[in-house]
Coordinates of C-alpha atoms in Angstrom, one line a residue:
X1 CA -63.6 41.7 32.4
X2 CA -67.1 43.9 28.2
X3 CA -64.7 43.6 25.4
X4 CA -66.6 41.9 22.7
X5 CA -64.3 40.8 19.9
X6 CA -66.0 37.5 19.4
X7 CA -69.6 38.5 19.9
X8 CA -72.0 38.0 16.9
X9 CA -74.3 40.6 15.4
X10 CA -77.8 41.8 16.3
X11 CA -79.7 41.4 19.6
X12 CA -77.2 38.9 20.8
X13 CA -74.4 41.3 20.6
X14 CA -76.4 44.0 22.2
X15 CA -77.3 41.8 25.1
X16 CA -73.7 41.0 25.8
X17 CA -72.6 44.6 25.8
X18 CA -75.3 45.4 28.3
X19 CA -74.3 42.5 30.7
X20 CA -70.7 43.4 30.5
X21 CA -69.2 40.2 28.9
X22 CA -65.4 40.4 29.6
X23 CA -63.5 40.6 26.4
X24 CA -60.8 42.7 24.9
X25 CA -59.5 43.3 21.3
X26 CA -62.7 45.1 20.8
X27 CA -63.4 46.3 17.3
X28 CA -65.3 49.2 15.7
X29 CA -68.4 47.2 15.2
X30 CA -68.6 46.4 19.0
X31 CA -68.2 50.1 20.0
X32 CA -71.1 51.0 17.8
X33 CA -73.2 48.2 19.3
X34 CA -72.4 49.4 22.8
X35 CA -73.7 52.8 21.9
X36 CA -76.9 51.4 20.5
X37 CA -77.4 49.1 23.6
X38 CA -77.1 52.1 25.9
X39 CA -79.5 54.1 23.9
X40 CA -82.0 51.3 24.2
X41 CA -81.3 51.0 28.0
X42 CA -82.0 54.7 28.4
X43 CA -85.3 54.3 26.5
X44 CA -86.4 51.6 29.0
X45 CA -85.5 53.9 32.0
X46 CA -87.6 56.6 30.4
X47 CA -90.6 54.3 30.5
X48 CA -90.2 53.8 34.3
X49 CA -89.8 50.0 34.2
X50 CA -86.2 50.0 35.1
X51 CA -85.6 46.9 37.4
X52 CA -83.0 49.2 39.2
X53 CA -86.1 50.7 41.0
X54 CA -85.9 47.5 43.3
X55 CA -82.9 49.2 44.8
X56 CA -82.7 53.0 44.7
X57 CA -79.5 54.4 43.2
X58 CA -77.3 56.3 45.7
X59 CA -74.2 58.4 45.3
X60 CA -71.2 59.2 47.5
X61 CA -68.8 62.1 46.5
X62 CA -65.3 60.7 46.2
X63 CA -62.0 62.5 45.1
X64 CA -61.4 62.5 41.4
X65 CA -57.6 62.4 42.2
X66 CA -56.4 60.4 45.1
X67 CA -52.7 60.8 44.3
X68 CA -51.5 64.4 44.3
X69 CA -47.8 63.4 44.2
X70 CA -47.8 61.4 41.1
X71 CA -47.0 63.4 37.8
X72 CA -49.0 61.3 35.5
X73 CA -52.2 62.7 36.9
X74 CA -51.2 66.3 36.2
X75 CA -52.9 68.7 36.1
X76 CA -54.2 67.6 39.6
X77 CA -57.6 68.4 40.9
X78 CA -59.2 68.6 44.3
X79 CA -62.7 68.2 42.9
X80 CA -65.0 65.3 43.6
X81 CA -67.4 63.2 41.6
X82 CA -70.5 61.1 42.5
X83 CA -69.9 57.4 42.6
X84 CA -73.0 55.4 42.2
X85 CA -73.9 52.4 44.5
X86 CA -76.9 50.4 45.5
X87 CA -77.5 48.5 48.8
X88 CA -79.8 46.0 50.4
X89 CA -79.9 45.9 54.2
X90 CA -82.8 43.4 54.5
X91 CA -80.6 40.7 55.8
X92 CA -78.3 42.9 58.0
X93 CA -77.8 42.0 61.7
X94 CA -75.6 43.8 64.1
X95 CA -71.9 42.8 63.6
X96 CA -72.6 41.4 60.1
X97 CA -70.2 42.0 57.2
X98 CA -70.6 44.5 54.5
X99 CA -70.3 42.5 51.2
X100 CA -69.4 44.7 48.3
X101 CA -69.6 43.5 44.7
X102 CA -67.3 45.7 42.5
X103 CA -69.2 46.4 39.3
X104 CA -66.0 46.4 37.1
X105 CA -66.0 47.5 33.4
X106 CA -69.8 48.0 33.0
X107 CA -72.7 49.9 34.4
X108 CA -73.3 49.0 38.1
X109 CA -77.0 48.5 37.7
X110 CA -76.4 45.5 35.4
X111 CA -75.0 43.7 38.5
X112 CA -78.3 44.2 40.6
X113 CA -79.6 40.7 40.1
X114 CA -76.6 39.5 42.2
X115 CA -77.9 41.7 45.0
X116 CA -81.3 40.2 44.7
X117 CA -80.7 36.5 44.2
X118 CA -77.0 36.0 43.3
X119 CA -73.8 35.6 45.2
X120 CA -74.2 38.8 47.2
X121 CA -77.7 37.9 48.4
X122 CA -76.5 34.4 49.4
X123 CA -73.5 35.7 51.4
X124 CA -75.6 38.3 53.2
X125 CA -78.3 35.8 54.1
X126 CA -75.7 33.4 55.4
X127 CA -73.8 36.0 57.5
X128 CA -76.4 38.7 58.4
X129 CA -74.6 41.1 56.1
X130 CA -75.4 44.2 54.1
X131 CA -74.9 43.9 50.4
X132 CA -73.7 46.5 48.1
X133 CA -73.0 46.9 44.4
X134 CA -70.5 49.6 43.7
X135 CA -70.0 51.2 40.3
X136 CA -66.5 51.7 38.9
X137 CA -65.4 55.2 38.0
X138 CA -65.9 56.0 34.3
X139 CA -68.6 53.4 33.8
X140 CA -72.4 53.6 34.0
X141 CA -73.0 57.2 35.2
X142 CA -70.0 57.6 37.5
X143 CA -68.1 60.0 35.4
X144 CA -65.5 62.2 37.0
X145 CA -65.2 64.7 34.2
X146 CA -67.6 66.0 31.5
X147 CA -66.0 64.2 28.5
X148 CA -64.0 61.2 27.7
X149 CA -61.1 62.8 25.9
X150 CA -57.7 61.1 26.4
X151 CA -56.6 63.9 28.7
X152 CA -59.6 63.4 31.0
X153 CA -59.2 59.7 31.1
X154 CA -55.8 60.1 32.9
X155 CA -57.7 59.5 36.1
X156 CA -59.0 56.1 34.8
X157 CA -56.3 53.8 36.3
X158 CA -56.5 50.8 38.5
X159 CA -54.9 52.6 41.4
X160 CA -57.4 55.5 41.4
X161 CA -60.3 53.1 41.2
X162 CA -58.9 51.0 44.0
X163 CA -58.5 54.1 46.1
X164 CA -62.3 54.9 45.4
X165 CA -63.3 51.5 46.8
X166 CA -61.2 52.1 49.9
X167 CA -62.6 55.6 50.4
X168 CA -66.2 54.3 50.0
X169 CA -65.7 51.7 52.8
X170 CA -64.2 54.4 55.1
X171 CA -66.7 57.2 54.3
X172 CA -70.2 55.8 53.3
X173 CA -73.3 56.4 55.4
X174 CA -76.2 54.3 54.2
X175 CA -79.5 56.2 53.9
X176 CA -81.9 54.9 56.5
X177 CA -79.0 53.6 58.6
X178 CA -77.5 56.9 59.7
X179 CA -77.6 55.9 63.2
X180 CA -75.1 53.0 62.5
X181 CA -71.5 53.5 61.8
X182 CA -70.8 50.7 59.3
X183 CA -67.6 52.2 58.0
X184 CA -64.2 50.3 57.8
X185 CA -62.2 49.3 59.6
X186 CA -64.7 49.3 62.5
X187 CA -66.7 46.7 60.6
X188 CA -65.7 43.7 58.5
X189 CA -65.8 44.6 54.8
X190 CA -65.5 41.8 52.2
X191 CA -65.1 42.4 48.4
X192 CA -66.4 40.3 45.7
X193 CA -65.6 40.6 41.9
X194 CA -65.8 38.6 38.7
X195 CA -63.4 38.8 35.8
X196 CA -61.6 42.1 35.6
X197 CA -63.4 43.0 39.0
X198 CA -62.2 39.7 40.3
X199 CA -58.6 40.6 39.7
X200 CA -59.4 44.1 41.0
X201 CA -60.7 42.9 44.4
X202 CA -57.6 40.5 44.7
X203 CA -55.4 43.5 44.3
X204 CA -57.6 45.6 46.7
X205 CA -57.1 42.9 49.4
X206 CA -53.3 43.4 49.1
X207 CA -53.1 47.1 48.7
X208 CA -55.9 48.0 51.4
X209 CA -55.6 45.1 53.9
X210 CA -56.7 47.3 56.8
X211 CA -59.8 48.4 55.1
X212 CA -61.2 45.2 53.5
X213 CA -61.1 42.2 55.8
X214 CA -61.4 39.6 52.9
X215 CA -62.0 39.3 49.2
X216 CA -63.3 36.7 46.7
X217 CA -61.7 36.9 43.2
X218 CA -63.9 35.0 40.8
X219 CA -62.4 34.4 37.4
X220 CA -60.0 37.2 38.4
X221 CA -57.5 37.9 35.6
X222 CA -54.6 38.7 38.1
X223 CA -52.0 38.2 35.4
X224 CA -52.1 41.0 32.9
X225 CA -50.9 39.7 29.5
X226 CA -50.4 41.9 26.4
X227 CA -50.6 39.2 23.7
X228 CA -53.4 37.0 25.1
X229 CA -53.5 34.5 22.3
X230 CA -54.3 31.9 25.0
X231 CA -57.8 33.2 25.2
X232 CA -58.7 30.4 22.7
X233 CA -56.9 27.6 24.6
X234 CA -60.0 26.7 26.6
X235 CA -62.0 26.2 23.5
X236 CA -59.1 24.2 21.9
X237 CA -58.9 22.0 24.9
X238 CA -62.5 21.6 26.1
X239 CA -64.9 22.3 23.1
X240 CA -66.1 19.3 21.1
X241 CA -63.2 17.7 19.2
X242 CA -64.8 17.8 15.8
X243 CA -65.6 21.6 16.2
X244 CA -62.1 22.3 17.2
X245 CA -60.4 20.4 14.4
X246 CA -62.7 21.8 11.7
X247 CA -62.2 25.3 13.0
X248 CA -58.3 24.8 13.0
X249 CA -58.3 23.4 9.5
X250 CA -60.7 25.8 7.9
X251 CA -58.9 28.7 9.6
X252 CA -55.7 27.3 8.0
X253 CA -57.3 27.3 4.7
X254 CA -58.4 30.9 5.1
X255 CA -54.8 31.8 6.1
X256 CA -53.2 29.8 3.3
X257 CA -55.4 31.7 0.8
X258 CA -55.2 35.2 2.4
X259 CA -51.5 35.1 3.3
X260 CA -49.8 32.6 1.0
X261 CA -52.0 33.4 -2.1
X262 CA -52.4 37.1 -1.5
X263 CA -52.7 39.0 -4.8
X264 CA -54.4 36.0 -6.5
X265 CA -58.0 35.6 -7.5
X266 CA -58.6 33.1 -4.6
X267 CA -58.7 36.0 -2.0
X268 CA -61.6 37.6 -3.7
X269 CA -63.3 34.2 -4.3
X270 CA -62.9 33.3 -0.6
X271 CA -64.6 36.5 0.5
X272 CA -67.4 36.2 -2.0
X273 CA -68.1 32.6 -1.0
X274 CA -68.6 33.9 2.6
X275 CA -70.9 36.7 1.4
X276 CA -68.2 39.3 2.3
X277 CA -67.1 40.1 -1.3
X278 CA -67.3 43.8 -0.7
X279 CA -65.0 43.8 2.5
X280 CA -61.8 45.3 1.4
X281 CA -59.3 44.3 3.9
X282 CA -58.2 40.8 4.4
X283 CA -57.7 41.1 8.1
X284 CA -61.1 42.5 8.6
X285 CA -62.5 39.5 6.8
X286 CA -60.5 37.1 8.9
X287 CA -61.8 38.9 12.0
X288 CA -65.4 38.9 10.8
X289 CA -65.5 35.1 10.2
X290 CA -63.9 34.2 13.6
X291 CA -66.7 35.4 16.0
X292 CA -68.2 31.9 16.4
X293 CA -65.4 30.2 18.2
X294 CA -65.3 33.1 20.6
X295 CA -68.6 32.3 22.0
X296 CA -67.5 29.9 24.7
X297 CA -67.3 32.6 27.2
X298 CA -70.8 33.7 26.7
X299 CA -72.2 30.1 27.8
X300 CA -73.7 30.2 31.4
X301 CA -75.6 27.7 33.5
X302 CA -78.2 30.5 34.2
X303 CA -80.9 30.5 31.4
X304 CA -81.1 34.3 31.8
X305 CA -77.5 34.8 31.1
X306 CA -76.7 32.1 28.7
X307 CA -76.1 32.4 25.0
X308 CA -76.5 29.3 22.9
X309 CA -74.5 30.8 20.0
X310 CA -71.4 28.6 20.8
X311 CA -73.4 25.5 20.5
X312 CA -74.9 26.6 17.3
X313 CA -71.5 27.3 15.8
X314 CA -70.0 24.0 17.0
X315 CA -72.9 22.1 15.7
X316 CA -72.4 23.6 12.3
X317 CA -68.7 23.0 12.3
X318 CA -69.0 19.4 13.5
X319 CA -71.7 18.2 11.2
X320 CA -71.3 16.3 7.9
X321 CA -74.9 17.2 7.1
X322 CA -75.7 20.4 5.3
X323 CA -77.4 22.6 7.8
X324 CA -77.8 25.6 5.7
X325 CA -79.4 24.5 2.4
X326 CA -78.9 27.8 0.8
X327 CA -75.1 27.1 0.6
X328 CA -75.5 23.9 -1.5
X329 CA -74.9 26.0 -4.7
X330 CA -71.4 26.8 -3.5
X331 CA -70.3 23.2 -3.2
X332 CA -67.9 23.2 -6.2
X333 CA -66.5 26.5 -5.2
X334 CA -65.8 25.4 -1.7
X335 CA -64.1 22.4 -3.0
X336 CA -61.9 24.6 -5.2
X337 CA -61.1 26.8 -2.2
X338 CA -60.2 23.9 0.0
X339 CA -57.9 22.7 -2.7
X340 CA -56.3 26.1 -3.0
X341 CA -56.0 26.3 0.6
X342 CA -53.9 23.1 0.9
X343 CA -56.7 20.6 1.9
X344 CA -57.5 19.0 -1.5
X345 CA -57.0 15.5 0.2
X346 CA -59.7 16.3 2.8
X347 CA -62.3 17.8 0.4
X348 CA -64.7 14.9 1.2
X349 CA -64.7 15.6 5.0
X350 CA -64.3 19.4 5.0
X351 CA -66.8 20.5 2.3
X352 CA -70.0 20.3 4.3
X353 CA -68.3 21.9 7.4
X354 CA -67.1 24.7 5.3
X355 CA -70.5 25.1 3.8
X356 CA -72.0 25.2 7.2
X357 CA -69.4 27.7 8.3
X358 CA -70.4 30.0 5.5
X359 CA -74.0 29.6 6.3
X360 CA -73.4 30.3 10.1
X361 CA -71.4 33.4 9.3
X362 CA -74.1 34.6 6.9
X363 CA -77.0 34.2 9.3
X364 CA -75.1 35.4 12.5
X365 CA -73.1 38.2 11.0
X366 CA -73.4 39.2 7.3
X367 CA -77.2 39.6 7.4
X368 CA -77.0 42.2 10.2
X369 CA -75.1 44.7 8.0
X370 CA -77.4 47.5 6.8
X371 CA -74.8 49.5 5.0
X372 CA -71.5 48.9 3.2
X373 CA -69.6 46.0 4.4
X374 CA -66.5 48.1 5.0
X375 CA -68.7 50.3 7.2
X376 CA -70.1 47.4 9.1
X377 CA -67.0 45.2 9.6
X378 CA -63.9 47.3 9.3
X379 CA -61.7 47.9 12.4
X380 CA -60.4 51.1 10.9
X381 CA -62.2 54.4 11.1
X382 CA -60.2 57.4 12.4
X383 CA -63.3 59.7 12.4
X384 CA -65.2 57.4 14.8
X385 CA -62.2 56.9 17.2
X386 CA -61.7 60.5 17.6
X387 CA -65.1 61.0 19.1
X388 CA -64.8 61.7 22.8
X389 CA -67.9 63.3 24.2
X390 CA -69.6 61.8 27.2
X391 CA -71.8 59.5 25.1
X392 CA -68.7 57.5 23.8
X393 CA -68.7 55.3 26.8
X394 CA -67.0 52.6 24.7
X395 CA -63.7 54.5 25.3
X396 CA -63.4 53.5 29.0
X397 CA -62.4 49.8 28.9
X398 CA -60.2 50.1 25.8
X399 CA -58.4 52.9 27.5
X400 CA -57.8 50.6 30.5
X401 CA -56.6 47.6 28.4
X402 CA -54.5 49.8 26.1
X403 CA -52.7 51.4 29.0
X404 CA -52.5 48.7 31.6
X405 CA -54.2 45.4 31.2
X406 CA -53.5 44.2 27.6
X407 CA -55.3 41.0 26.8
X408 CA -55.2 41.6 23.1
X409 CA -56.5 38.3 21.6
X410 CA -54.5 37.3 18.6
X411 CA -54.1 34.5 16.2
X412 CA -50.5 35.5 15.3
X413 CA -49.4 34.8 18.8
X414 CA -50.3 31.0 18.6
X415 CA -47.1 28.9 18.5
X416 CA -45.9 28.0 15.0
X417 CA -46.4 24.3 15.6
X418 CA -50.0 24.7 16.5
X419 CA -52.9 25.5 14.2
X420 CA -54.7 28.6 15.6
X421 CA -58.5 28.8 16.0
X422 CA -58.5 32.4 14.6
X423 CA -56.6 33.7 11.7
X424 CA -52.9 34.8 12.1
X425 CA -53.9 37.9 10.3
X426 CA -55.4 39.0 13.6
X427 CA -52.2 40.5 15.0
X428 CA -51.2 42.8 17.7
X429 CA -51.1 45.5 15.1
X430 CA -54.7 44.8 14.1
X431 CA -56.2 44.5 17.7
X432 CA -54.5 47.5 19.0
X433 CA -55.8 50.0 16.3
X434 CA -58.1 51.4 18.9
X435 CA -55.1 52.3 21.1
X436 CA -53.5 54.3 18.5
X437 CA -56.5 55.8 16.8
X438 CA -58.4 56.7 19.9
X439 CA -55.8 57.4 22.5
X440 CA -52.5 57.8 20.7
X441 CA -51.2 54.8 22.7
X442 CA -48.4 53.4 20.6
X443 CA -46.6 51.3 23.1
X444 CA -47.6 47.9 24.6
X445 CA -49.8 48.0 27.8
X446 CA -47.9 48.5 31.0
X447 CA -48.9 45.2 32.3
X448 CA -46.2 45.5 35.1
X449 CA -48.6 48.0 36.8
X450 CA -50.8 45.0 37.4
X451 CA -48.5 42.1 37.7
X452 CA -46.4 43.8 40.4
X453 CA -49.1 42.7 42.8
X454 CA -48.5 39.0 42.2
X455 CA -50.0 38.1 38.9
X456 CA -50.3 34.3 38.8
X457 CA -48.8 33.9 42.2
X458 CA -51.0 36.5 44.0
X459 CA -51.7 35.3 47.6
X460 CA -52.9 37.0 50.8
X461 CA -54.7 36.0 53.9
X462 CA -58.6 35.9 53.4
X463 CA -58.2 36.1 49.6
X464 CA -60.2 33.4 47.8
X465 CA -59.4 32.4 44.3
X466 CA -62.4 30.9 42.4
X467 CA -62.3 30.0 38.8
X468 CA -64.0 28.0 36.0
X469 CA -62.3 24.9 34.6
X470 CA -63.4 25.8 30.9
X471 CA -63.1 29.6 31.1
X472 CA -61.1 31.3 28.3
X473 CA -59.8 33.6 31.0
X474 CA -58.4 30.8 33.1
X475 CA -55.0 31.2 31.4
X476 CA -54.8 34.7 33.1
X477 CA -55.7 33.4 36.5
X478 CA -53.8 31.6 39.4
X479 CA -55.5 28.4 38.0
X480 CA -53.8 28.6 34.6
X481 CA -52.7 25.2 33.4
X482 CA -49.1 24.5 34.0
X483 CA -48.9 26.4 37.3
X484 CA -48.0 24.6 40.6
X485 CA -51.0 23.3 42.3
X486 CA -52.1 25.1 45.5
X487 CA -53.6 23.7 48.6
X488 CA -57.0 25.3 49.4
X489 CA -57.4 26.6 52.9
X490 CA -60.0 28.4 54.9
X491 CA -57.8 31.5 54.9
X492 CA -56.9 31.2 51.2
X493 CA -59.5 29.1 49.4
X494 CA -58.6 27.8 46.0
X495 CA -61.6 26.5 44.1
X496 CA -61.8 25.4 40.4
X497 CA -65.5 24.8 39.4
X498 CA -65.9 21.7 37.4
X499 CA -66.9 22.3 33.7
X500 CA -67.7 25.9 34.6
X501 CA -66.9 29.0 32.4
X502 CA -66.7 32.7 33.5
X503 CA -67.6 33.5 37.1
X504 CA -70.4 31.0 37.2
X505 CA -70.7 31.3 41.0
X506 CA -72.0 34.9 40.6
X507 CA -75.4 34.1 39.4
X508 CA -78.2 32.8 41.5
X509 CA -81.8 31.7 41.3
X510 CA -84.9 32.3 43.6
X511 CA -85.9 29.0 45.4
X512 CA -88.9 28.6 43.2
X513 CA -86.6 28.7 40.1
X514 CA -84.4 26.0 41.0
X515 CA -84.5 22.5 39.5
X516 CA -82.6 19.3 40.1
X517 CA -80.2 20.4 37.4
X518 CA -80.1 24.2 38.1
X519 CA -77.9 25.5 39.4
X520 CA -75.5 22.7 38.5
X521 CA -74.0 20.8 41.4
X522 CA -70.5 22.2 40.9
X523 CA -71.8 25.7 41.1
X524 CA -73.9 25.0 44.2
X525 CA -70.9 23.3 45.8
X526 CA -68.7 26.4 45.2
X527 CA -71.3 28.8 46.4
X528 CA -71.8 26.8 49.6
X529 CA -68.0 26.7 50.1
X530 CA -67.9 30.5 49.8
X531 CA -70.6 30.9 52.5
X532 CA -68.6 28.6 54.8
X533 CA -65.3 30.3 54.4
X534 CA -66.8 33.8 54.8
X535 CA -68.5 32.7 58.0
X536 CA -65.1 31.5 59.2
X537 CA -63.6 34.8 58.3
X538 CA -66.3 36.4 60.5
X539 CA -65.4 34.1 63.3
X540 CA -61.8 35.2 63.0
X541 CA -62.9 38.9 62.8
X542 CA -64.7 38.6 66.1
X543 CA -61.8 36.9 67.7
X544 CA -59.5 39.7 66.5
X545 CA -61.8 42.4 68.0
X546 CA -61.8 40.5 71.3
X547 CA -58.0 40.4 71.3
X548 CA -57.9 44.1 70.5
X549 CA -60.3 44.9 73.3
X550 CA -58.4 42.8 75.8
X551 CA -55.2 44.7 74.8
X552 CA -56.8 48.0 75.3
X553 CA -58.2 47.0 78.7
X554 CA -54.9 45.5 79.8
X555 CA -53.2 48.8 78.8
X556 CA -55.7 50.8 80.9
X557 CA -55.2 48.5 83.8
X558 CA -51.4 48.8 83.6
X559 CA -51.6 52.6 83.8
X560 CA -53.0 52.2 87.3

């Protein structure tokens, strides 16, 4: 499910905005970077080297409002808007499935590599299918209304977007294939989605079972959670032990100073040591120094998608060597801060990790600021949040998580008997600032609108659940630790990819790009399993069509 609370600054941050890294608890800094990224993307398109030219963009007119009986969509409209899609029919054979990848909370053209060499390409090759990337309303260029004011965002609900996907399957005519009726339910349509889109297609399979024959939910966050403090549990459990322990202890030092010694000189001394002495608010400071531990999600087996930032962070926090020599001058000050923060007895082992922490934050975050530190790193700016013209595309996903999905990643929600990996100053009040300031949403997200479909227990014939063992979002999926185990079947595959992170089965390589180590064996195994069960679903489809034909012939015979 975009949402960049933990992404570091600069080019790395922009890359993650473009690729749609699923995060929530977005901050003002993230929204600005999203705007910059889109301006950069537009500049590339203007030079006519956009890789989307491999698959021409298409549009289907769909209703803005599918539910004219529901008061929350008033005033209603009968207007339509162009929903973007891309398709590849190069592998299609008569009777093959239509494999639709739901773009989710980002521009659909960012998903085109999956049509070319990722999971869609693999499944269409295996089944003689036609591949589609479908953009989600209010993302990319699929805007129903001329601005993103709160009033005009009323049509941005999961239900409306699900109805779009069903309408698409029942009405699309693919250019160049006008002689073929490939609509549902006359043909087998199978949906794939990763992250938010993974949860989306799982719900789609239950809500529109007569339209979509099957669905694959990869890292699908089917359980909406308002206070999603468990986002950091994957790092706590699976990250290098020294990295975790150092992060917990140094975060506790920060909290002991910012919270227990608020109003003393140590607060300013702590900020100054980290190079953030001009950052006014303590919660903004705590948030700014927490980005590194959030980087686990951005790791990927695919070199084109992988960020090495999490490894750099953990190396710094785990080392007893001074990796940032410029911080050596702070040694005595760091020892004083460790003592003030309650760790005077561990000065010998925590001094260099804290110096490395300071160096890491300086290089990855502080140096990116080109204005005032409050301007760069605060989460509070009413003027910015009030902007709602069509350029403010950052508004779409926060609106969705503020109203329905939740997933606010806090440190305050961590159980009292456990040291958090991010500060307890990162509270629901802090992370929901965008909800109040941008949309005047003052109540918790209506997570029941999502969880009524099954949440952790979601289940349906021909609904596959695929997750990564080390994924920070695993705690919101049916593979969450502590849930009863499920038996994986052909009808309801239940696959946990060993040592994988966020929808690692979605990426793919060309044959000449593969190596003995890439893709990793667990990913290859999962992708092969997906091809096997989708082909089995196709056998079931053909049998069901035969049964239907026989019933019709029998009915005709009985008339005579």
